[in-house]
XYZ file of C-alpha atoms in Angstrom:
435
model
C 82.636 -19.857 131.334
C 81.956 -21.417 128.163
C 79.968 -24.915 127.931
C 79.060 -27.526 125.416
C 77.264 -30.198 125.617
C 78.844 -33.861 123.315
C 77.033 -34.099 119.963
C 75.822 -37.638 121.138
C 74.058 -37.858 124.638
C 71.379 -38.838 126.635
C 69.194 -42.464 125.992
C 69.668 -44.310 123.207
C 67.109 -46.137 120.533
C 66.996 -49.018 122.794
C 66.475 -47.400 126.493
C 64.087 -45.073 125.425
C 61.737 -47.820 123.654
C 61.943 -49.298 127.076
C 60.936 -46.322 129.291
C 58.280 -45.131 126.897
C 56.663 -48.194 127.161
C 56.338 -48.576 130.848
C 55.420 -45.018 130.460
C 52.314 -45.867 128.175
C 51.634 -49.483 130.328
C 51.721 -47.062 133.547
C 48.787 -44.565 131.981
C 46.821 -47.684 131.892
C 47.322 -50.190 134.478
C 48.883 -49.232 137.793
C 51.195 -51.726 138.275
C 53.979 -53.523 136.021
C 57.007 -55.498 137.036
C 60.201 -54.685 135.445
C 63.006 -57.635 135.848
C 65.933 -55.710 136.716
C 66.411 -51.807 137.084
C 64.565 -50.950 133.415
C 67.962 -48.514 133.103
C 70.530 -47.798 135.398
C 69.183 -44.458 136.373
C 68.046 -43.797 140.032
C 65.861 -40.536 139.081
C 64.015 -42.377 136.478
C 63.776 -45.438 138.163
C 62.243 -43.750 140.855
C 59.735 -41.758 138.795
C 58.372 -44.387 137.208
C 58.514 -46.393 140.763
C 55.841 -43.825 141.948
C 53.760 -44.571 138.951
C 53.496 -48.045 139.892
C 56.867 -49.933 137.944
C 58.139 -52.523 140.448
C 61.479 -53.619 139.625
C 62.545 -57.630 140.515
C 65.144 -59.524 140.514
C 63.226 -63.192 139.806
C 60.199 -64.232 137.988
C 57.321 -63.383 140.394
C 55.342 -66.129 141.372
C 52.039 -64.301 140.645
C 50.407 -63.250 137.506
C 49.386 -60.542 138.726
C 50.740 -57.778 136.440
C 52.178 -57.301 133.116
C 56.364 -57.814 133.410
C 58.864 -55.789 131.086
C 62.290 -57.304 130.138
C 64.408 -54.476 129.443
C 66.342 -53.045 126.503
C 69.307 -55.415 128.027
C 66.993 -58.734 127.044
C 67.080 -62.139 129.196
C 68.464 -65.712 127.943
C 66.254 -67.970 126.212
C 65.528 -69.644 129.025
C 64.050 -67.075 131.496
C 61.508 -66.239 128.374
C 60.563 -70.026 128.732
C 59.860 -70.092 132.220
C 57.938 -66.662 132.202
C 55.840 -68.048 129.535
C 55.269 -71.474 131.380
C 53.894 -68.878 134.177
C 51.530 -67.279 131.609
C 52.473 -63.764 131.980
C 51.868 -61.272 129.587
C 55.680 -60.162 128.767
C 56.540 -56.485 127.434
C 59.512 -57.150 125.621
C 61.918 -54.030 125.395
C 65.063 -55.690 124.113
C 67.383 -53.247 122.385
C 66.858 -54.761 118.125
C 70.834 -54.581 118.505
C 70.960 -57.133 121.615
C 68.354 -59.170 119.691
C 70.888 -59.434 116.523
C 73.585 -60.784 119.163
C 71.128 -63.443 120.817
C 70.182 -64.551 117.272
C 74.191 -64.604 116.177
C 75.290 -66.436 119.201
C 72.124 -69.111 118.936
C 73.048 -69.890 115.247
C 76.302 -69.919 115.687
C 76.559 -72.248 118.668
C 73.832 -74.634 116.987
C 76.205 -74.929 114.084
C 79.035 -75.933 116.565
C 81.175 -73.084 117.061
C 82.593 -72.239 121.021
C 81.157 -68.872 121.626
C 83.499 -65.507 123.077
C 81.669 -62.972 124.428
C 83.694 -59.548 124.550
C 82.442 -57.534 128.012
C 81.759 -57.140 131.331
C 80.978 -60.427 132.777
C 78.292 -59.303 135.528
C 76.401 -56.845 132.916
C 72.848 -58.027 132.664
C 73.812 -57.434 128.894
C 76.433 -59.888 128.702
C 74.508 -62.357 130.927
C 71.651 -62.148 128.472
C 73.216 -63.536 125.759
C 75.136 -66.430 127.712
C 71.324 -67.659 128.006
C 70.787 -67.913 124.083
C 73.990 -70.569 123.739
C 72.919 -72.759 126.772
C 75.099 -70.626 129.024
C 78.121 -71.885 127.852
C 80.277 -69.224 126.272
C 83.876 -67.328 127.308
C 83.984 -63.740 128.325
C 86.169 -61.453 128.205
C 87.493 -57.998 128.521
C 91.119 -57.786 127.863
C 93.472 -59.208 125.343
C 95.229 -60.783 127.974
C 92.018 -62.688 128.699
C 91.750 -63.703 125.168
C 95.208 -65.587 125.478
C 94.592 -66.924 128.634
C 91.405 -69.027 126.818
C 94.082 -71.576 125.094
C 92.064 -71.217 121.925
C 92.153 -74.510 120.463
C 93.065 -74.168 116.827
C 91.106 -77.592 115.589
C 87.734 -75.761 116.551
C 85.696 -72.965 115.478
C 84.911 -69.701 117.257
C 82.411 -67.105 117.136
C 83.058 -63.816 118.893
C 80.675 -61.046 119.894
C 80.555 -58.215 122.042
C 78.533 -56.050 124.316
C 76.824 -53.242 122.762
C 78.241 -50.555 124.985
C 81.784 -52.175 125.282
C 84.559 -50.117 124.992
C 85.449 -49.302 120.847
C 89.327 -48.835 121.456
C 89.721 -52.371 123.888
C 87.446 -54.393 121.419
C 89.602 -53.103 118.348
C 92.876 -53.850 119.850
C 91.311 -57.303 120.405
C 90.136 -58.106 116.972
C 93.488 -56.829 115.351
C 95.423 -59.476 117.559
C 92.631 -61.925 116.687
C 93.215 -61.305 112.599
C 96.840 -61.346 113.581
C 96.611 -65.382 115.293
C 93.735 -67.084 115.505
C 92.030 -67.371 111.792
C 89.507 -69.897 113.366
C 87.725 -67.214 115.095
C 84.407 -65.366 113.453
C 84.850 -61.860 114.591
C 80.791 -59.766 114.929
C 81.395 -56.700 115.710
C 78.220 -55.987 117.556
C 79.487 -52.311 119.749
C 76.128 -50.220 119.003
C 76.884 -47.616 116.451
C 75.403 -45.059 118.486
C 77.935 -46.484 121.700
C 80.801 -45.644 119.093
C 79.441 -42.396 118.057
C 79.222 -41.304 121.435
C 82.836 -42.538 122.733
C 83.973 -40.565 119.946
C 82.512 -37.427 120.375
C 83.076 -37.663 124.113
C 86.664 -37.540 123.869
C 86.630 -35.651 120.904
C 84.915 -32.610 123.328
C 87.050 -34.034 126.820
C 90.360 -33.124 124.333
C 89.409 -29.309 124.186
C 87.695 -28.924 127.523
C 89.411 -27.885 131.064
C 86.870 -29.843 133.054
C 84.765 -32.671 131.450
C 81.703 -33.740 133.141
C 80.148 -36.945 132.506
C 76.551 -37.394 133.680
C 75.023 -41.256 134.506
C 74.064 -43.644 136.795
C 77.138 -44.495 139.080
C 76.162 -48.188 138.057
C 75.888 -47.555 134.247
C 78.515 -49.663 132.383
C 78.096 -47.497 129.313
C 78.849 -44.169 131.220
C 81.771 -45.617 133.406
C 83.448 -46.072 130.137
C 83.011 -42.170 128.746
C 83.864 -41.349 131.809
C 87.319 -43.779 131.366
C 87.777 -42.480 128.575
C 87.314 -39.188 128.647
C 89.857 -39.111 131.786
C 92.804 -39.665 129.793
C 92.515 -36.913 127.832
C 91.002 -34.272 130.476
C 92.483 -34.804 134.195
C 89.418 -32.570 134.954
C 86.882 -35.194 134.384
C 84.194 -36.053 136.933
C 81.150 -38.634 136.681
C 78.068 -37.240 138.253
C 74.831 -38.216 138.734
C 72.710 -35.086 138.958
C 73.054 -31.226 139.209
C 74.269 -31.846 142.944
C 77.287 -32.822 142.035
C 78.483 -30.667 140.243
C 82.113 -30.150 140.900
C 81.740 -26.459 141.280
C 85.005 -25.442 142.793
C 86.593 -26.604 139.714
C 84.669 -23.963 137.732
C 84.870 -20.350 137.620
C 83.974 -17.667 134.778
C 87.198 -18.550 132.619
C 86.414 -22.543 132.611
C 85.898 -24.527 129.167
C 83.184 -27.500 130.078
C 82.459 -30.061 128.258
C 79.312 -31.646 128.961
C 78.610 -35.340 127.987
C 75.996 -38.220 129.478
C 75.561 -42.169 129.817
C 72.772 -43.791 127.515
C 70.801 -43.684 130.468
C 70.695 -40.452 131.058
C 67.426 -38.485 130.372
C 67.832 -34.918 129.215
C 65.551 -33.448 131.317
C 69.282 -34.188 133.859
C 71.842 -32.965 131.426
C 69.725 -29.980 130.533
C 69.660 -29.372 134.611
C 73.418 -29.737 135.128
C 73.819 -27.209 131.798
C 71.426 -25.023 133.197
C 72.762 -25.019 137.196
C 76.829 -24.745 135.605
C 75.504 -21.676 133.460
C 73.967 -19.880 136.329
C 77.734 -20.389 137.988
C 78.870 -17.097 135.659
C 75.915 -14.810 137.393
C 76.186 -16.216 140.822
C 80.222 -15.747 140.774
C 79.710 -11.993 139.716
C 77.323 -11.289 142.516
C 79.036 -13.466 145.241
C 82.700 -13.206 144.805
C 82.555 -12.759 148.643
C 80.372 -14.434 150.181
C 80.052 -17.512 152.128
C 78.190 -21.106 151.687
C 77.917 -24.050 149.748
C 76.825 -23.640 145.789
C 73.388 -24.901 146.358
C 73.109 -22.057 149.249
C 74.280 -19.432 146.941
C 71.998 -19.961 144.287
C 68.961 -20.645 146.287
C 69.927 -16.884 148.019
C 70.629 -15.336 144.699
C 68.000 -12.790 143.855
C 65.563 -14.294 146.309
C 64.717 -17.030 143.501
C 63.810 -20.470 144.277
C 65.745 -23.061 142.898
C 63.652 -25.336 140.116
C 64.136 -28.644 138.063
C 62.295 -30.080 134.921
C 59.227 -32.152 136.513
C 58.403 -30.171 139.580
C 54.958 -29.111 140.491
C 55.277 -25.158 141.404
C 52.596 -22.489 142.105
C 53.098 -18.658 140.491
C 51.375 -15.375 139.944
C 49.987 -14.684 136.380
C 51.563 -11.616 135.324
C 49.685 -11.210 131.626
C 47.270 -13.686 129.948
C 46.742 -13.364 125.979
C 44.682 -15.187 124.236
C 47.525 -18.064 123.212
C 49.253 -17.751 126.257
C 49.825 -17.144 130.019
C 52.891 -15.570 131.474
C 53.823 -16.688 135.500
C 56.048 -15.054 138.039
C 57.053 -18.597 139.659
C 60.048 -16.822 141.650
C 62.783 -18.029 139.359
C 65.230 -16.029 137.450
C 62.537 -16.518 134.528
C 58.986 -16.226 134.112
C 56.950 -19.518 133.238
C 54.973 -19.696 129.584
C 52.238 -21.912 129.515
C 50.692 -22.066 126.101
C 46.716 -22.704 124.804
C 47.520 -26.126 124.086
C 49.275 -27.024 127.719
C 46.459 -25.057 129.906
C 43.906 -27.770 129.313
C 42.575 -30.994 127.744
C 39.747 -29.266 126.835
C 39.460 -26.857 123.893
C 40.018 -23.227 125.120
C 39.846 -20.804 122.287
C 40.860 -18.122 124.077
C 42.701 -17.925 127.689
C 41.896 -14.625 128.392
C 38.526 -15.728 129.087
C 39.204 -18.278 131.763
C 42.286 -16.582 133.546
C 43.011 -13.253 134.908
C 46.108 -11.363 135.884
C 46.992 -11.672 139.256
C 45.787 -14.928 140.215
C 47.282 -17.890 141.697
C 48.072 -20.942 139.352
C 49.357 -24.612 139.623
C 51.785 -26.175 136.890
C 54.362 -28.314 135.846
C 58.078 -27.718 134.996
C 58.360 -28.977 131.238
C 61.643 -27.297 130.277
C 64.226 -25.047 132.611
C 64.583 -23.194 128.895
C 62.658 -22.382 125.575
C 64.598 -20.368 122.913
C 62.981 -16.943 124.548
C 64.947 -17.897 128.172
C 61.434 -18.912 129.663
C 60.689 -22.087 132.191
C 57.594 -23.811 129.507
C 54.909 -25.089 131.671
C 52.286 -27.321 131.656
C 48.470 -27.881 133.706
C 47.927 -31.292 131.417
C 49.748 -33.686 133.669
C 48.140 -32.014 136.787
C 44.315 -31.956 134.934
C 45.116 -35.601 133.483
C 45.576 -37.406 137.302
C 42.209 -35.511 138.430
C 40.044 -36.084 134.517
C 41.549 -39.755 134.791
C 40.249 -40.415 138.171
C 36.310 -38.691 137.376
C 36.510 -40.754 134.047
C 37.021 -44.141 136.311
C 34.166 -43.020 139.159
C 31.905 -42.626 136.150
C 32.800 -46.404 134.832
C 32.515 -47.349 138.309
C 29.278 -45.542 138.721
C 27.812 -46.910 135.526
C 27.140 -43.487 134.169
C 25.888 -42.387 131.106
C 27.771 -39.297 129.533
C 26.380 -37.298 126.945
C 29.411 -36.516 124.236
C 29.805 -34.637 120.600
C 31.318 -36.920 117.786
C 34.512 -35.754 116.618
C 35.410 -37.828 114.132
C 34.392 -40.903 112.081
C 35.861 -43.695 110.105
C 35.124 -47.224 109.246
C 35.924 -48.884 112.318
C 33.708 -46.923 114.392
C 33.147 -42.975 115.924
C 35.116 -40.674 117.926
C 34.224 -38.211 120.642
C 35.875 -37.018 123.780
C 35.129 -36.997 127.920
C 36.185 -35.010 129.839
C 38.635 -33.807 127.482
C 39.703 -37.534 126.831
C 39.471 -38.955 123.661
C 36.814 -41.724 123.015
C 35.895 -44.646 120.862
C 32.725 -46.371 120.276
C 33.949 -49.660 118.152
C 31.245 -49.696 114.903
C 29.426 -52.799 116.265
C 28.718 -51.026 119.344
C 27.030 -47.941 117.814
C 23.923 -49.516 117.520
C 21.792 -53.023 118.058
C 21.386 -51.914 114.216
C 23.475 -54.293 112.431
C 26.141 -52.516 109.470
C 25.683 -48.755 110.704
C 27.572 -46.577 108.867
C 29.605 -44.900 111.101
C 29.654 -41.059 109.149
């Protein structure tokens, strides 16, 4: 089997500014509203559900926490009636969706009819109706564009959703340029939506079965997926290793591998990594029985892992950079200096031995040695995190060594944490210099 993965996958600019943020609001507060799924991923949304994102579908009636608008953006007037509420809004809007609200709001102040090329249910699309008073056309077909009558005594502006499909929208604006000079054509696809269209069916051309991974909701992955079917009869959309369409695989198989712009790649690097381990099981189980997922959770007695589970394994060696695990898994598990611990441990060799038990995270199915990487951080971070808040609760004083200095203030670190004491907080001495 041979597999390769599109040149252009997983989250875009815009999605991933949105999840990292309600990633760094989530280390802090523990609970955020997000209006709307924040990406139309069920395995992220989920994740960050445990960590305390709760998605809605109106403007909650209490201020009680921080709310995100996602990298789709609202109309104008949902951010007026969230600020009316006074609550704190984490804007993720995608800076492309941001061009198209400011495009359509000009342009329908200076009295042009605005078109909006798309889906006409994407929270995208409905977005930017709210930024030209929710009057606008949309559509998705030339066919739509004639049915509009366009009057040819007024002016038109025409825009489209970022992750609308490159080959419909260009058909559209050549029979635009073709009849109707009165209409202002943006053309506001994402670069990166193009890019990846391309490439997808650049890779679906050469490839016996394409598989396209995403959120069975995703707009932007329906359309790769469209796409890519017309050129490779072989194509599935999948959400998650489980699907994988194994019985249309075997050792001989070309695969090309492509993914939504919600799609982490923690999930395409699981679906690479399950497809790969296809070629070992098929040699060893030519004969037997069972679903896939039976096969290669009997194969070689190894348990079957993915990027973000907590797993316990044997150390095997321990040097003084890093510890090797037997976590029951084709590989071994490498957790370096840096991932053991928060705090500084010059050498691991003093605070592990061979042979005992340990606790980690999956970080990576893969590093370029063919180990699972590893990490105790995320594990230590949930247990330092809740001492550190007992000790504010407690009103304790903590005695710490200054790392670091500048002008603003001094540096030191609890608990492995790192800690700031603002420079007019050093002392009841007033103008302390902080070195």
């Amino acid at each position: 089997m041979f597999i390769e993965k599109s040149k252009y996958t997983g989250f875009c600019s815009g999605v991933k500014a949105a999840v990292n943020k309600a990633q760094e609001i989530l280390k802090e507060e523990k609970k955020l509203y997000s209006l709307g799924e924040i990406i139309h991923n069920k395995d992220v949304v989920d994740e960050l559900g445990k960590k305390g994102l709760i998605i809605i579908n109106d403007i909650p009636e209490k201020n009680d926490a921080k709310l995100l608008i996602r990298s789709h953006g609202v109309g104008k007037d949902i951010i007026e009636k969230i600020m009316k509420k006074n609550i704190t809004i984490i804007d993720a809007t995608c800076v492309k969706v941001k061009k198209i609200h400011k495009i359509v709001e000009e342009y329908c102040i200076n009295g042009y009819d605005i078109i909006i090329v798309g889906d006409k249910n994407h929270p995208e699309v409905l977005g930017i109706l709210g930024w030209c008073n929710n009057k606008a056309s949309i559509i998705e077909s030339i066919d739509e564009l004639h049915n509009l009558k366009i009057d040819t005594s007024k002016k038109y502006c025409l825009v489209s959703q970022t992750t609308f499909n490159t080959e419909v929208f260009k058909k559209i604006s050549e029979t635009i340029s073709k009849n109707y000079p009165n209409i202002t054509i943006h053309n506001t696809i994402c670069d990166a939506t193009q890019k990846r269209q391309d490439a997808c069916v650049e890779l679906a051309s050469k490839s016996d079965v394409m598989i396209i991974i995403g959120g069975k909701n995703s707009s932007n992955t329906k359309k790769l997926y469209e796409m890519s079917k017309k050129v490779c009869t072989n194509t599935f959309h999948i959400e998650n290793y489980k699907e994988i369409p194994y019985k249309y695989i075997d050792k001989n198989t070309k695969v090309g591998v492509s993914a939504g712009a919600s799609t982490p790649d923690w999930i395409i690097e699981e679906v690479i990594k399950m497809s790969e381990n296809l070629n070992e099981i098929n040699d060893m189980n030519e004969n037997q029985n069972g679903t896939m997922h039976e096969l290669f959770e009997s194969y070689g007695g190894v348990s079957y892992i993915r990027t973000g589970d907590i797993i316990k394994g044997t150390v095997i060696s321990v040097s003084p950079d890093a510890i090797s695990v037997n976590i029951n898994y084709k590989s071994d598990g490498i957790i370096t200096r840096d991932e053991y611990s928060f705090a500084q441990v010059p050498d691991l060799t003093e605070v592990v031995k061979e042979g005992e038990e340990i606790e980690a995270q999956v970080v990576k199915l893969s590093d370029q040695d063919g180990n699972v990487v590893l990490t105790r951080k995320s594990l230590e971070e949930k247990k330092v995190w809740s001492d550190i808040e007992k000790l504010k609760e407690d009103g304790a004083i903590v005695d710490i060594s200054i790392i670091e200095a500048s002008q603003y203030g001094i540096y030191g670190k609890v608990n492995g944490i790192k800690g700031y004491i603002p420079r007019n907080q050093i002392s009841v001495k007033r103008d302390v210099d902080p070195s």
